[in-house]
Amino acid sequence: MIHKLMLYNTLTRRKEVFEPLNPPHVGLYVCGPTVYGDPHLGHARPAITFDVLFRYLQHLGYKVRYVRNITDVGHLENDADEGEDKVARKARLEQLEPMEIVQYYTIRYHQAMDALNVKRPSIEPHASGHIIEQIEMVKRIMEQGFAYESNGSVYFDVLKYNTKHHYGKLSGRSVDELLSNTRELDGQAEKRNGFDFALWKKAQPEHIMRWPSPWSDGFPGWHMECSAMGTRYLGETFDIHGGGMDLVFPHHEAEIAQSVAANGREAVRYWLHNNMITINGQKMGKSLGNFINLEEFFKGSHEKLERAYSPMNIRFFILQAHYRGTVDFSNEALQAAEKGYRRLMEAAKTIHKLKPSDHSDTDVSALRNKCYEAMDDDLNTPQLIAHLFEAVRIINSVNDGHEVLTAVDIELLVDLIQVFAIDILGLSDETSTGGDDQLVEGLMQTILSLRKDARDRKDWPTSDKIRDRLKEVGIQVKDTREGASWSRD
Ligand code: ZN
C-alpha cells in the first residue's frame, strides 16, 4: 500500500501529508533535556513520542538523521533571561564542576531512556560544544538588524522583527497581546522591550560557564542552541522539529524568529508537539509533592506509588494516549495498562503455538492495513493498540479452537505483532524468562554432569563437595533414580 503519512503541524494547525525535502532522507530535530536533575515523566513522554516517529519513519524506509540536543549551558532558572544557569546552580549546590553535573545527569538520562527502550538519536550535540556556531548566528542576526547590543549582552529585537514578519505565529500570539501582558521587570532595563529575548548574555563575575565573544565574556541565550545545532547538522531548512508543548512559547517561537532573521527563511517544515503529563489530575511540580522521577517509578520508591511500575508498563501507558492528548498518571491507570501490556506479550508467545488450517476465518491483511492507517493518521497509537488487541483476540481464539487461520495468515499475524508492537511501538517482552536463566540452566547441567562422572567412578568426596558448594550459593541438588535435578532454595 502507498503511505500517506499525515502529521499535525502546530504551525498550520492542521494535519498535513508528510513529504520530506530530500527523500529518502529525513531531518528530525527534538529538544532534549537540560541535564541538571534526575529524568522524570516529563522527559519520558517526548522521548517516547519521537522515538515512535523515528521508528515509524525508518520502517517506511526513510533514512532519518535524528538530532536530540543536550542542554548544558544557557538555560536560566526562570526561562526569561534572568536568574542563575540551571546547571551552574546545581554545580554550586553540589560543589562540583558544571561538567561533572552534565556528565552525571546525561548518563542518568541515557540509563532511563535505555530502560524505556528509546532508541539513541543519530547525533546528540551539547550546547557548550557549539558556542562558535551560536556566536556566528548571533552575528548574522545583528547584521540583518534584528538584534541589538546592550551592556555586553545581545537581545533579539522583537518589535523590529514583527514589522516585517509575524512574531507569535507558532503559539498564536500577537505582539500587541505580548505588549499588554509584559510587566516592566527590574533588571531588564537592558532590553528595549520586556519580551525581547537574549541571544548572548554577559556573564556576571561569579558566573563560571563563560566564553569570549565580540560583545563580552558570556554565554549564549537558551533559544540559540537549537537554532544553531539544527542548522549545523540538518541544514538551513529541515523536515521535522519536535518537543513538548511547553516549549512552543517562548523557545520554539524564538527559534523561528532567529532562523528567519539570520537566514531569511524558516528552518522547520513540520512542527510537532507532544502534550503534557499530569499526576492524579495535577500538574507535576516539586511544591505539590508529586514530582516522581523515573527511577522511583521503576522501584516503587515514592510515597504516592502503591508499588513499582516497570519501564515497559510506563511506555505502554504513555502510548495508550495519542501524543497530542494529555496523559494522567495514577496507580489504577498504570495497573490497568500493565494488564493490557501483559496480555499483548502473552499473545506474542501464544502465536508460535498456533496450528494452521486449510482456510481462514479472519482477513489478517485487512487488519494489517488498519494498523498502517492508524499510524499514518498522525501516529494514532491508541488506535493502533486497539487493532493489536483485535490481533490478540484472534490469536487466543485460534489457540482455543474457536477460529482457524491458514499457515500464511498465521505468518502474517506473527509479522504484524513483530512490526507494530515490537519494532514500531518499541515494546519489549519483560515477562520472558530472559537470557540469564538459560545461561544458569546451561551452567547447572555442566556442573551436574561433572558430578555424575565423579559418582560413576565412586569419587564420593568430589561429588559431595560439588553438592555442598552449590548449597552454599543457594542451590539444592536432589538425586533421583532418573539422575540429579536442581532447584533454588
Ligand atoms: Zn530546543
CSV table of C-alpha atoms and ligand atoms in Angstrom, one decimal:
chain,number,residue,atom,x,y,z
A,1,MET,CA,0.0,0.0,0.0
A,2,ILE,CA,1.1,3.6,-0.6
A,3,HIS,CA,1.6,5.5,2.6
A,4,LYS,CA,0.2,8.9,3.1
A,5,LEU,CA,1.6,9.8,6.5
A,6,MET,CA,-0.4,12.7,8.0
A,7,LEU,CA,1.3,14.7,10.7
A,8,TYR,CA,-0.4,17.5,12.7
A,9,ASN,CA,1.7,20.7,12.1
A,10,THR,CA,1.5,23.1,15.1
A,11,LEU,CA,2.4,25.9,12.7
A,12,THR,CA,-0.5,25.5,10.3
A,13,ARG,CA,-2.8,23.9,12.9
A,14,ARG,CA,-3.9,21.1,10.7
A,15,LYS,CA,-2.8,17.6,9.6
A,16,GLU,CA,-0.6,17.7,6.5
A,17,VAL,CA,0.8,14.9,4.3
A,18,PHE,CA,4.4,14.4,5.2
A,19,GLU,CA,6.7,14.9,2.3
A,20,PRO,CA,10.4,15.2,3.1
A,21,LEU,CA,12.5,17.8,1.4
A,22,ASN,CA,15.1,15.3,0.1
A,23,PRO,CA,13.6,11.8,0.2
A,24,PRO,CA,14.6,9.2,1.3
A,25,HIS,CA,16.4,11.5,3.8
A,26,VAL,CA,14.6,13.0,6.7
A,27,GLY,CA,16.0,15.5,9.2
A,28,LEU,CA,14.4,15.3,12.6
A,29,TYR,CA,15.3,17.6,15.5
A,30,VAL,CA,13.9,17.2,19.0
A,31,CYS,CA,14.7,19.4,22.0
A,32,GLY,CA,16.5,17.2,24.6
A,33,PRO,CA,16.9,17.6,28.3
A,34,THR,CA,18.6,20.2,30.3
A,35,VAL,CA,20.8,18.0,32.3
A,36,TYR,CA,20.7,19.2,36.0
A,37,GLY,CA,18.4,16.6,37.6
A,38,ASP,CA,17.1,13.1,37.5
A,39,PRO,CA,15.0,12.1,34.5
A,40,HIS,CA,11.3,12.1,35.2
A,41,LEU,CA,8.0,11.6,33.4
A,42,GLY,CA,8.2,14.9,31.7
A,43,HIS,CA,11.3,13.6,29.9
A,44,ALA,CA,9.8,10.2,29.1
A,45,ARG,CA,6.9,11.5,27.0
A,46,PRO,CA,8.7,13.5,24.3
A,47,ALA,CA,11.4,10.8,24.2
A,48,ILE,CA,8.9,8.0,23.6
A,49,THR,CA,6.7,10.1,21.3
A,50,PHE,CA,9.5,11.0,18.9
A,51,ASP,CA,11.1,7.5,19.3
A,52,VAL,CA,7.9,6.1,17.8
A,53,LEU,CA,8.1,8.7,15.0
A,54,PHE,CA,11.8,7.8,14.4
A,55,ARG,CA,11.0,4.1,14.3
A,56,TYR,CA,8.0,4.5,12.0
A,57,LEU,CA,9.8,6.7,9.5
A,58,GLN,CA,12.6,4.1,9.5
A,59,HIS,CA,10.1,1.4,9.0
A,60,LEU,CA,8.7,3.2,6.0
A,61,GLY,CA,12.2,3.2,4.5
A,62,TYR,CA,13.3,6.7,5.3
A,63,LYS,CA,16.9,7.4,6.2
A,64,VAL,CA,16.4,9.6,9.3
A,65,ARG,CA,19.1,11.8,10.8
A,66,TYR,CA,17.7,12.3,14.3
A,67,VAL,CA,19.3,15.1,16.3
A,68,ARG,CA,18.4,15.5,20.0
A,69,ASN,CA,20.4,18.0,21.9
A,70,ILE,CA,21.8,18.1,25.5
A,71,THR,CA,21.3,21.5,27.1
A,72,ASP,CA,24.2,22.0,29.3
A,73,VAL,CA,24.5,25.8,29.3
A,74,GLY,CA,22.3,28.9,28.9
A,75,HIS,CA,19.0,27.5,30.4
A,76,LEU,CA,18.3,30.0,33.2
A,77,GLU,CA,16.2,29.4,36.2
A,78,ASN,CA,13.1,31.4,35.2
A,79,ASP,CA,13.3,30.8,31.4
A,80,ALA,CA,13.2,34.6,30.9
A,81,ASP,CA,16.9,35.6,30.7
A,82,GLU,CA,17.1,36.2,34.4
A,83,GLY,CA,18.4,34.1,37.3
A,84,GLU,CA,21.1,31.6,37.6
A,85,ASP,CA,22.0,29.0,35.0
A,86,LYS,CA,20.3,25.7,35.9
A,87,VAL,CA,23.4,23.6,35.5
A,88,ALA,CA,25.7,26.1,37.2
A,89,ARG,CA,23.3,26.4,40.2
A,90,LYS,CA,23.3,22.6,40.7
A,91,ALA,CA,27.1,22.6,40.4
A,92,ARG,CA,27.3,25.3,43.1
A,93,LEU,CA,24.9,23.5,45.5
A,94,GLU,CA,26.7,20.2,45.0
A,95,GLN,CA,30.2,21.8,45.0
A,96,LEU,CA,31.0,20.1,41.7
A,97,GLU,CA,32.3,21.3,38.3
A,98,PRO,CA,29.3,22.1,36.0
A,99,MET,CA,30.6,19.4,33.5
A,100,GLU,CA,30.5,16.9,36.3
A,101,ILE,CA,26.8,17.7,36.8
A,102,VAL,CA,26.3,17.4,33.0
A,103,GLN,CA,28.1,14.1,32.8
A,104,TYR,CA,26.3,12.6,35.7
A,105,TYR,CA,22.8,13.5,34.6
A,106,THR,CA,23.4,12.7,31.0
A,107,ILE,CA,24.3,9.2,32.0
A,108,ARG,CA,21.2,9.0,34.2
A,109,TYR,CA,19.1,10.2,31.3
A,110,HIS,CA,20.6,7.6,29.0
A,111,GLN,CA,20.1,4.8,31.5
A,112,ALA,CA,16.4,5.8,32.0
A,113,MET,CA,15.8,6.1,28.2
A,114,ASP,CA,17.5,2.8,27.5
A,115,ALA,CA,15.3,1.1,30.1
A,116,LEU,CA,12.3,2.6,28.3
A,117,ASN,CA,13.6,1.1,25.1
A,118,VAL,CA,14.0,4.6,23.5
A,119,LYS,CA,16.5,4.4,20.6
A,120,ARG,CA,19.5,6.7,20.8
A,121,PRO,CA,19.4,9.5,18.3
A,122,SER,CA,21.9,9.8,15.4
A,123,ILE,CA,23.6,12.8,16.9
A,124,GLU,CA,23.4,14.2,20.5
A,125,PRO,CA,25.1,17.6,20.4
A,126,HIS,CA,25.9,19.6,23.5
A,127,ALA,CA,25.1,23.3,23.6
A,128,SER,CA,28.5,24.0,25.2
A,129,GLY,CA,30.2,22.3,22.2
A,130,HIS,CA,28.6,24.7,19.7
A,131,ILE,CA,29.4,28.1,21.1
A,132,ILE,CA,31.2,29.2,17.9
A,133,GLU,CA,28.1,28.3,15.7
A,134,GLN,CA,25.9,30.2,18.1
A,135,ILE,CA,28.1,33.3,18.1
A,136,GLU,CA,28.2,33.2,14.3
A,137,MET,CA,24.4,33.0,14.1
A,138,VAL,CA,24.0,36.0,16.6
A,139,LYS,CA,26.4,38.0,14.3
A,140,ARG,CA,24.2,37.2,11.3
A,141,ILE,CA,21.0,38.3,13.2
A,142,MET,CA,22.8,41.6,14.2
A,143,GLU,CA,23.9,42.2,10.6
A,144,GLN,CA,20.3,41.9,9.4
A,145,GLY,CA,19.4,44.5,12.0
A,146,PHE,CA,17.2,42.3,14.2
A,147,ALA,CA,19.3,42.4,17.3
A,148,TYR,CA,21.0,45.0,19.5
A,149,GLU,CA,23.8,45.0,21.9
A,150,SER,CA,23.2,46.4,25.4
A,151,ASN,CA,25.8,46.4,28.1
A,152,GLY,CA,27.7,43.4,26.7
A,153,SER,CA,24.6,41.3,26.1
A,154,VAL,CA,22.7,40.9,22.8
A,155,TYR,CA,18.9,40.9,22.6
A,156,PHE,CA,16.6,40.0,19.8
A,157,ASP,CA,14.5,43.0,18.7
A,158,VAL,CA,11.0,41.5,18.6
A,159,LEU,CA,9.2,44.7,17.6
A,160,LYS,CA,11.6,45.4,14.7
A,161,TYR,CA,11.3,41.8,13.6
A,162,ASN,CA,7.5,42.0,13.8
A,163,THR,CA,7.4,44.9,11.4
A,164,LYS,CA,8.5,42.5,8.6
A,165,HIS,CA,7.5,39.1,9.9
A,166,HIS,CA,4.9,37.7,12.3
A,167,TYR,CA,6.4,37.0,15.8
A,168,GLY,CA,3.9,34.7,17.6
A,169,LYS,CA,2.7,32.7,14.6
A,170,LEU,CA,3.6,29.3,16.2
A,171,SER,CA,1.9,30.0,19.5
A,172,GLY,CA,-0.9,32.0,18.1
A,173,ARG,CA,0.1,35.2,19.9
A,174,SER,CA,0.3,38.7,18.7
A,175,VAL,CA,2.8,41.4,19.7
A,176,ASP,CA,0.0,43.7,20.8
A,177,GLU,CA,-1.1,41.0,23.2
A,178,LEU,CA,2.5,40.5,24.4
A,179,LEU,CA,2.9,44.2,24.9
A,180,SER,CA,-0.1,44.4,27.2
A,181,ASN,CA,1.0,41.3,29.1
A,182,THR,CA,4.6,42.3,29.7
A,183,ARG,CA,5.4,43.8,33.0
A,184,GLU,CA,8.3,46.1,33.4
A,185,LEU,CA,10.7,44.0,35.4
A,186,ASP,CA,13.7,45.2,37.4
A,187,GLY,CA,17.0,44.2,35.9
A,188,GLN,CA,15.5,44.1,32.4
A,189,ALA,CA,16.4,47.8,31.8
A,190,GLU,CA,19.0,46.4,29.3
A,191,LYS,CA,16.1,45.3,27.0
A,192,ARG,CA,14.1,47.7,24.8
A,193,ASN,CA,11.1,45.6,25.5
A,194,GLY,CA,10.3,43.0,28.2
A,195,PHE,CA,9.6,40.3,25.6
A,196,ASP,CA,12.9,40.8,23.7
A,197,PHE,CA,15.0,37.7,24.4
A,198,ALA,CA,18.7,37.2,25.0
A,199,LEU,CA,20.9,35.8,22.2
A,200,TRP,CA,24.0,36.4,24.2
A,201,LYS,CA,24.4,37.2,27.9
A,202,LYS,CA,27.3,38.9,29.5
A,203,ALA,CA,28.5,36.8,32.4
A,204,GLN,CA,28.4,38.2,35.9
A,205,PRO,CA,31.8,37.8,37.8
A,206,GLU,CA,30.6,34.8,39.7
A,207,HIS,CA,29.3,33.0,36.6
A,208,ILE,CA,31.6,30.1,35.8
A,209,MET,CA,30.5,28.9,32.4
A,210,ARG,CA,31.7,31.7,30.1
A,211,TRP,CA,33.2,32.1,26.6
A,212,PRO,CA,34.8,35.1,24.8
A,213,SER,CA,32.7,36.8,22.2
A,214,PRO,CA,32.7,40.1,20.2
A,215,TRP,CA,30.4,41.6,22.9
A,216,SER,CA,31.6,40.2,26.2
A,217,ASP,CA,32.8,37.2,28.1
A,218,GLY,CA,29.5,35.4,28.5
A,219,PHE,CA,27.2,32.6,27.3
A,220,PRO,CA,24.5,32.0,24.7
A,221,GLY,CA,20.8,32.6,25.3
A,222,TRP,CA,18.9,29.3,25.7
A,223,HIS,CA,17.0,29.5,22.3
A,224,MET,CA,20.2,30.0,20.3
A,225,GLU,CA,21.5,26.4,20.8
A,226,CYS,CA,18.7,24.6,18.9
A,227,SER,CA,18.7,27.1,16.0
A,228,ALA,CA,22.5,26.8,15.7
A,229,MET,CA,22.7,23.0,16.1
A,230,GLY,CA,19.7,22.3,13.9
A,231,THR,CA,21.3,24.3,11.1
A,232,ARG,CA,24.7,22.7,11.8
A,233,TYR,CA,23.5,19.1,11.4
A,234,LEU,CA,20.3,19.3,9.4
A,235,GLY,CA,20.8,22.4,7.2
A,236,GLU,CA,19.1,25.8,7.0
A,237,THR,CA,15.8,24.1,6.2
A,238,PHE,CA,14.9,20.7,7.6
A,239,ASP,CA,11.9,18.5,7.9
A,240,ILE,CA,10.6,18.0,11.4
A,241,HIS,CA,11.2,19.8,14.7
A,242,GLY,CA,9.6,18.2,17.8
A,243,GLY,CA,9.3,18.8,21.5
A,244,GLY,CA,6.9,19.2,24.4
A,245,MET,CA,4.0,21.6,24.1
A,246,ASP,CA,5.6,23.7,26.9
A,247,LEU,CA,8.4,24.6,24.5
A,248,VAL,CA,6.1,26.3,21.9
A,249,PHE,CA,6.5,29.6,23.7
A,250,PRO,CA,8.9,31.2,24.0
A,251,HIS,CA,11.5,28.6,23.0
A,252,HIS,CA,10.3,27.5,19.6
A,253,GLU,CA,8.7,30.8,18.7
A,254,ALA,CA,12.1,32.3,19.3
A,255,GLU,CA,13.8,29.6,17.2
A,256,ILE,CA,11.6,30.5,14.2
A,257,ALA,CA,12.4,34.2,14.6
A,258,GLN,CA,16.1,33.6,14.9
A,259,SER,CA,16.2,31.5,11.7
A,260,VAL,CA,14.2,33.9,9.7
A,261,ALA,CA,16.3,36.8,11.0
A,262,ALA,CA,19.6,35.1,10.3
A,263,ASN,CA,18.9,33.1,7.1
A,264,GLY,CA,15.9,34.9,5.6
A,265,ARG,CA,13.8,31.8,5.8
A,266,GLU,CA,12.2,29.4,8.2
A,267,ALA,CA,14.3,26.4,9.3
A,268,VAL,CA,11.4,23.9,10.0
A,269,ARG,CA,8.8,22.5,7.7
A,270,TYR,CA,6.7,20.5,10.3
A,271,TRP,CA,6.5,21.4,13.9
A,272,LEU,CA,5.3,18.6,16.2
A,273,HIS,CA,4.5,18.9,19.9
A,274,ASN,CA,3.5,16.3,22.5
A,275,ASN,CA,1.1,17.2,25.2
A,276,MET,CA,1.9,17.2,28.9
A,277,ILE,CA,1.6,14.7,31.7
A,278,THR,CA,-0.4,15.2,34.9
A,279,ILE,CA,-0.4,13.0,38.0
A,280,ASN,CA,-3.8,12.4,39.6
A,281,GLY,CA,-5.1,15.3,37.6
A,282,GLN,CA,-2.5,17.7,38.8
A,283,LYS,CA,0.4,19.3,37.1
A,284,MET,CA,3.7,17.8,38.1
A,285,GLY,CA,5.6,20.1,40.4
A,286,LYS,CA,8.2,19.9,43.2
A,287,SER,CA,5.9,22.0,45.5
A,288,LEU,CA,3.0,19.6,45.0
A,289,GLY,CA,4.9,16.6,46.3
A,290,ASN,CA,4.1,14.7,43.1
A,291,PHE,CA,7.4,15.1,41.3
A,292,ILE,CA,8.2,11.4,40.7
A,293,ASN,CA,11.3,10.6,38.8
A,294,LEU,CA,11.6,7.6,36.6
A,295,GLU,CA,13.8,5.5,38.9
A,296,GLU,CA,11.2,6.0,41.6
A,297,PHE,CA,8.6,4.6,39.3
A,298,PHE,CA,10.8,1.6,38.3
A,299,LYS,CA,11.5,0.9,42.0
A,300,GLY,CA,8.2,1.9,43.5
A,301,SER,CA,10.1,4.1,46.0
A,302,HIS,CA,7.8,7.2,46.1
A,303,GLU,CA,5.1,7.6,48.7
A,304,LYS,CA,2.5,8.2,46.0
A,305,LEU,CA,3.2,4.9,44.3
A,306,GLU,CA,1.5,1.7,45.6
A,307,ARG,CA,4.2,-0.4,44.0
A,308,ALA,CA,6.9,-0.4,41.3
A,309,TYR,CA,6.0,0.1,37.6
A,310,SER,CA,8.3,-1.4,35.0
A,311,PRO,CA,9.7,0.7,32.2
A,312,MET,CA,7.5,-1.2,29.6
A,313,ASN,CA,4.5,-0.6,31.8
A,314,ILE,CA,5.2,3.2,31.6
A,315,ARG,CA,5.9,3.1,27.9
A,316,PHE,CA,2.7,1.2,27.1
A,317,PHE,CA,0.7,3.5,29.3
A,318,ILE,CA,2.1,6.6,27.5
A,319,LEU,CA,1.4,5.1,24.1
A,320,GLN,CA,-2.2,4.3,25.1
A,321,ALA,CA,-2.9,8.0,24.7
A,322,HIS,CA,-2.4,10.0,21.5
A,323,TYR,CA,0.7,12.2,21.8
A,324,ARG,CA,-1.4,15.4,21.4
A,325,GLY,CA,-3.7,14.4,24.2
A,326,THR,CA,-3.0,14.7,27.9
A,327,VAL,CA,-1.9,11.7,30.0
A,328,ASP,CA,-2.9,11.4,33.6
A,329,PHE,CA,-0.9,9.1,35.7
A,330,SER,CA,-2.4,7.2,38.6
A,331,ASN,CA,-1.8,3.9,40.3
A,332,GLU,CA,-5.1,2.5,38.9
A,333,ALA,CA,-4.4,3.6,35.4
A,334,LEU,CA,-0.9,2.1,35.5
A,335,GLN,CA,-2.1,-1.2,36.8
A,336,ALA,CA,-4.7,-1.4,34.1
A,337,ALA,CA,-2.1,-0.6,31.5
A,338,GLU,CA,0.1,-3.4,32.9
A,339,LYS,CA,-2.6,-5.9,32.4
A,340,GLY,CA,-3.0,-4.8,28.7
A,341,TYR,CA,0.7,-5.0,28.1
A,342,ARG,CA,1.0,-8.5,29.6
A,343,ARG,CA,-1.9,-9.7,27.6
A,344,LEU,CA,-0.2,-8.5,24.4
A,345,MET,CA,3.1,-10.1,25.3
A,346,GLU,CA,1.4,-13.4,26.2
A,347,ALA,CA,-0.3,-13.4,22.8
A,348,ALA,CA,3.0,-12.7,21.1
A,349,LYS,CA,4.2,-16.1,22.6
A,350,THR,CA,1.0,-18.0,22.0
A,351,ILE,CA,1.1,-17.1,18.3
A,352,HIS,CA,4.0,-19.5,17.8
A,353,LYS,CA,1.9,-22.5,19.1
A,354,LEU,CA,-1.0,-22.0,16.6
A,355,LYS,CA,-1.9,-24.9,14.4
A,356,PRO,CA,-2.6,-23.9,10.8
A,357,SER,CA,-5.8,-24.8,9.0
A,358,ASP,CA,-6.8,-25.0,5.3
A,359,HIS,CA,-8.8,-21.8,5.5
A,360,SER,CA,-9.0,-18.6,7.5
A,361,ASP,CA,-12.0,-17.1,9.4
A,362,THR,CA,-10.4,-13.7,9.5
A,363,ASP,CA,-8.8,-11.3,7.0
A,364,VAL,CA,-5.4,-10.7,8.6
A,365,SER,CA,-4.1,-8.5,5.8
A,366,ALA,CA,-7.1,-6.1,6.3
A,367,LEU,CA,-6.2,-5.9,9.9
A,368,ARG,CA,-2.6,-5.0,9.0
A,369,ASN,CA,-3.8,-2.3,6.7
A,370,LYS,CA,-5.8,-0.8,9.6
A,371,CYS,CA,-2.6,-0.8,11.7
A,372,TYR,CA,-0.9,1.3,9.0
A,373,GLU,CA,-3.9,3.6,8.7
A,374,ALA,CA,-3.7,4.2,12.4
A,375,MET,CA,0.0,5.1,12.3
A,376,ASP,CA,-0.5,7.2,9.1
A,377,ASP,CA,-3.2,9.2,10.9
A,378,ASP,CA,-0.8,11.4,12.9
A,379,LEU,CA,0.7,8.5,14.8
A,380,ASN,CA,-2.5,7.3,16.3
A,381,THR,CA,-1.0,4.8,18.8
A,382,PRO,CA,-4.2,4.3,20.9
A,383,GLN,CA,-6.0,3.2,17.7
A,384,LEU,CA,-3.1,1.0,16.7
A,385,ILE,CA,-3.2,-0.6,20.2
A,386,ALA,CA,-6.9,-1.3,19.7
A,387,HIS,CA,-6.1,-3.1,16.4
A,388,LEU,CA,-3.3,-5.0,18.2
A,389,PHE,CA,-5.9,-6.2,20.8
A,390,GLU,CA,-8.0,-7.4,17.9
A,391,ALA,CA,-5.0,-9.4,16.9
A,392,VAL,CA,-4.7,-10.7,20.5
A,393,ARG,CA,-8.3,-11.8,20.4
A,394,ILE,CA,-7.8,-13.7,17.1
A,395,ILE,CA,-4.7,-15.4,18.4
A,396,ASN,CA,-6.4,-16.6,21.6
A,397,SER,CA,-9.5,-17.6,19.7
A,398,VAL,CA,-7.5,-19.7,17.2
A,399,ASN,CA,-5.5,-21.2,20.1
A,400,ASP,CA,-8.7,-22.2,21.9
A,401,GLY,CA,-10.0,-23.8,18.7
A,402,HIS,CA,-12.9,-21.3,18.1
A,403,GLU,CA,-11.4,-19.9,14.9
A,404,VAL,CA,-9.0,-21.1,12.3
A,405,LEU,CA,-6.2,-19.5,10.2
A,406,THR,CA,-4.1,-20.7,7.3
A,407,ALA,CA,-0.3,-21.0,7.7
A,408,VAL,CA,0.1,-17.9,5.5
A,409,ASP,CA,-2.2,-15.9,7.7
A,410,ILE,CA,-0.5,-17.1,10.9
A,411,GLU,CA,2.8,-15.9,9.4
A,412,LEU,CA,1.1,-12.6,8.6
A,413,LEU,CA,-0.1,-12.3,12.2
A,414,VAL,CA,3.4,-13.1,13.5
A,415,ASP,CA,4.8,-10.3,11.3
A,416,LEU,CA,2.1,-7.9,12.3
A,417,ILE,CA,2.9,-8.3,16.1
A,418,GLN,CA,6.6,-8.0,15.3
A,419,VAL,CA,6.3,-4.9,13.2
A,420,PHE,CA,3.7,-2.9,15.1
A,421,ALA,CA,4.2,-3.9,18.7
A,422,ILE,CA,7.9,-4.6,18.9
A,423,ASP,CA,9.5,-2.6,16.1
A,424,ILE,CA,7.3,0.5,15.9
A,425,LEU,CA,5.7,0.8,19.4
A,426,GLY,CA,9.1,-0.3,20.8
A,427,LEU,CA,7.6,-2.7,23.3
A,428,SER,CA,9.9,-5.5,24.5
A,429,ASP,CA,9.0,-8.6,26.5
A,430,GLU,CA,9.9,-8.0,30.1
A,431,THR,CA,7.8,-11.1,31.1
A,432,SER,CA,10.0,-13.6,29.3
A,433,THR,CA,12.5,-15.6,31.4
A,434,GLY,CA,15.4,-13.9,29.6
A,435,GLY,CA,18.8,-15.0,28.6
A,436,ASP,CA,20.3,-15.2,32.1
A,437,ASP,CA,18.0,-18.1,33.1
A,438,GLN,CA,19.0,-20.0,30.1
A,439,LEU,CA,22.7,-19.4,30.9
A,440,VAL,CA,22.2,-20.6,34.5
A,441,GLU,CA,20.4,-23.7,33.3
A,442,GLY,CA,23.3,-24.5,30.9
A,443,LEU,CA,25.9,-24.0,33.6
A,444,MET,CA,24.0,-26.2,36.0
A,445,GLN,CA,23.7,-29.0,33.5
A,446,THR,CA,27.5,-28.9,33.0
A,447,ILE,CA,28.2,-29.0,36.8
A,448,LEU,CA,25.7,-31.8,37.3
A,449,SER,CA,27.3,-33.9,34.6
A,450,LEU,CA,30.7,-33.4,36.2
A,451,ARG,CA,29.2,-34.6,39.5
A,452,LYS,CA,27.7,-37.6,37.8
A,453,ASP,CA,31.2,-38.5,36.4
A,454,ALA,CA,32.6,-38.4,39.9
A,455,ARG,CA,29.8,-40.6,41.3
A,456,ASP,CA,30.2,-43.1,38.4
A,457,ARG,CA,33.8,-43.6,39.4
A,458,LYS,CA,32.7,-43.7,43.1
A,459,ASP,CA,34.6,-40.4,43.9
A,460,TRP,CA,32.3,-39.6,46.8
A,461,PRO,CA,34.4,-36.7,48.2
A,462,THR,CA,34.2,-34.7,44.9
A,463,SER,CA,30.5,-35.5,44.5
A,464,ASP,CA,29.7,-34.3,48.0
A,465,LYS,CA,32.0,-31.2,47.6
A,466,ILE,CA,30.0,-30.1,44.5
A,467,ARG,CA,26.7,-30.6,46.3
A,468,ASP,CA,27.9,-28.7,49.4
A,469,ARG,CA,29.3,-25.8,47.4
A,470,LEU,CA,26.1,-25.5,45.4
A,471,LYS,CA,24.2,-25.5,48.7
A,472,GLU,CA,26.3,-22.5,49.9
A,473,VAL,CA,25.1,-20.4,46.9
A,474,GLY,CA,21.5,-21.4,47.4
A,475,ILE,CA,21.1,-24.4,45.0
A,476,GLN,CA,19.7,-27.7,46.2
A,477,VAL,CA,20.7,-30.9,44.3
A,478,LYS,CA,18.4,-33.8,44.5
A,479,ASP,CA,19.4,-37.3,43.5
A,480,THR,CA,16.6,-39.4,42.0
A,481,ARG,CA,16.5,-42.6,40.0
A,482,GLU,CA,16.4,-40.6,36.8
A,483,GLY,CA,19.5,-38.7,37.7
A,484,ALA,CA,20.2,-35.4,39.6
A,485,SER,CA,17.9,-32.4,39.5
A,486,TRP,CA,18.4,-29.0,40.9
A,487,SER,CA,16.3,-26.1,42.4
A,488,ARG,CA,16.9,-22.8,44.1
A,489,ASP,CA,16.4,-22.6,47.8
B,1,ZN,ZN,15.3,23.4,21.9
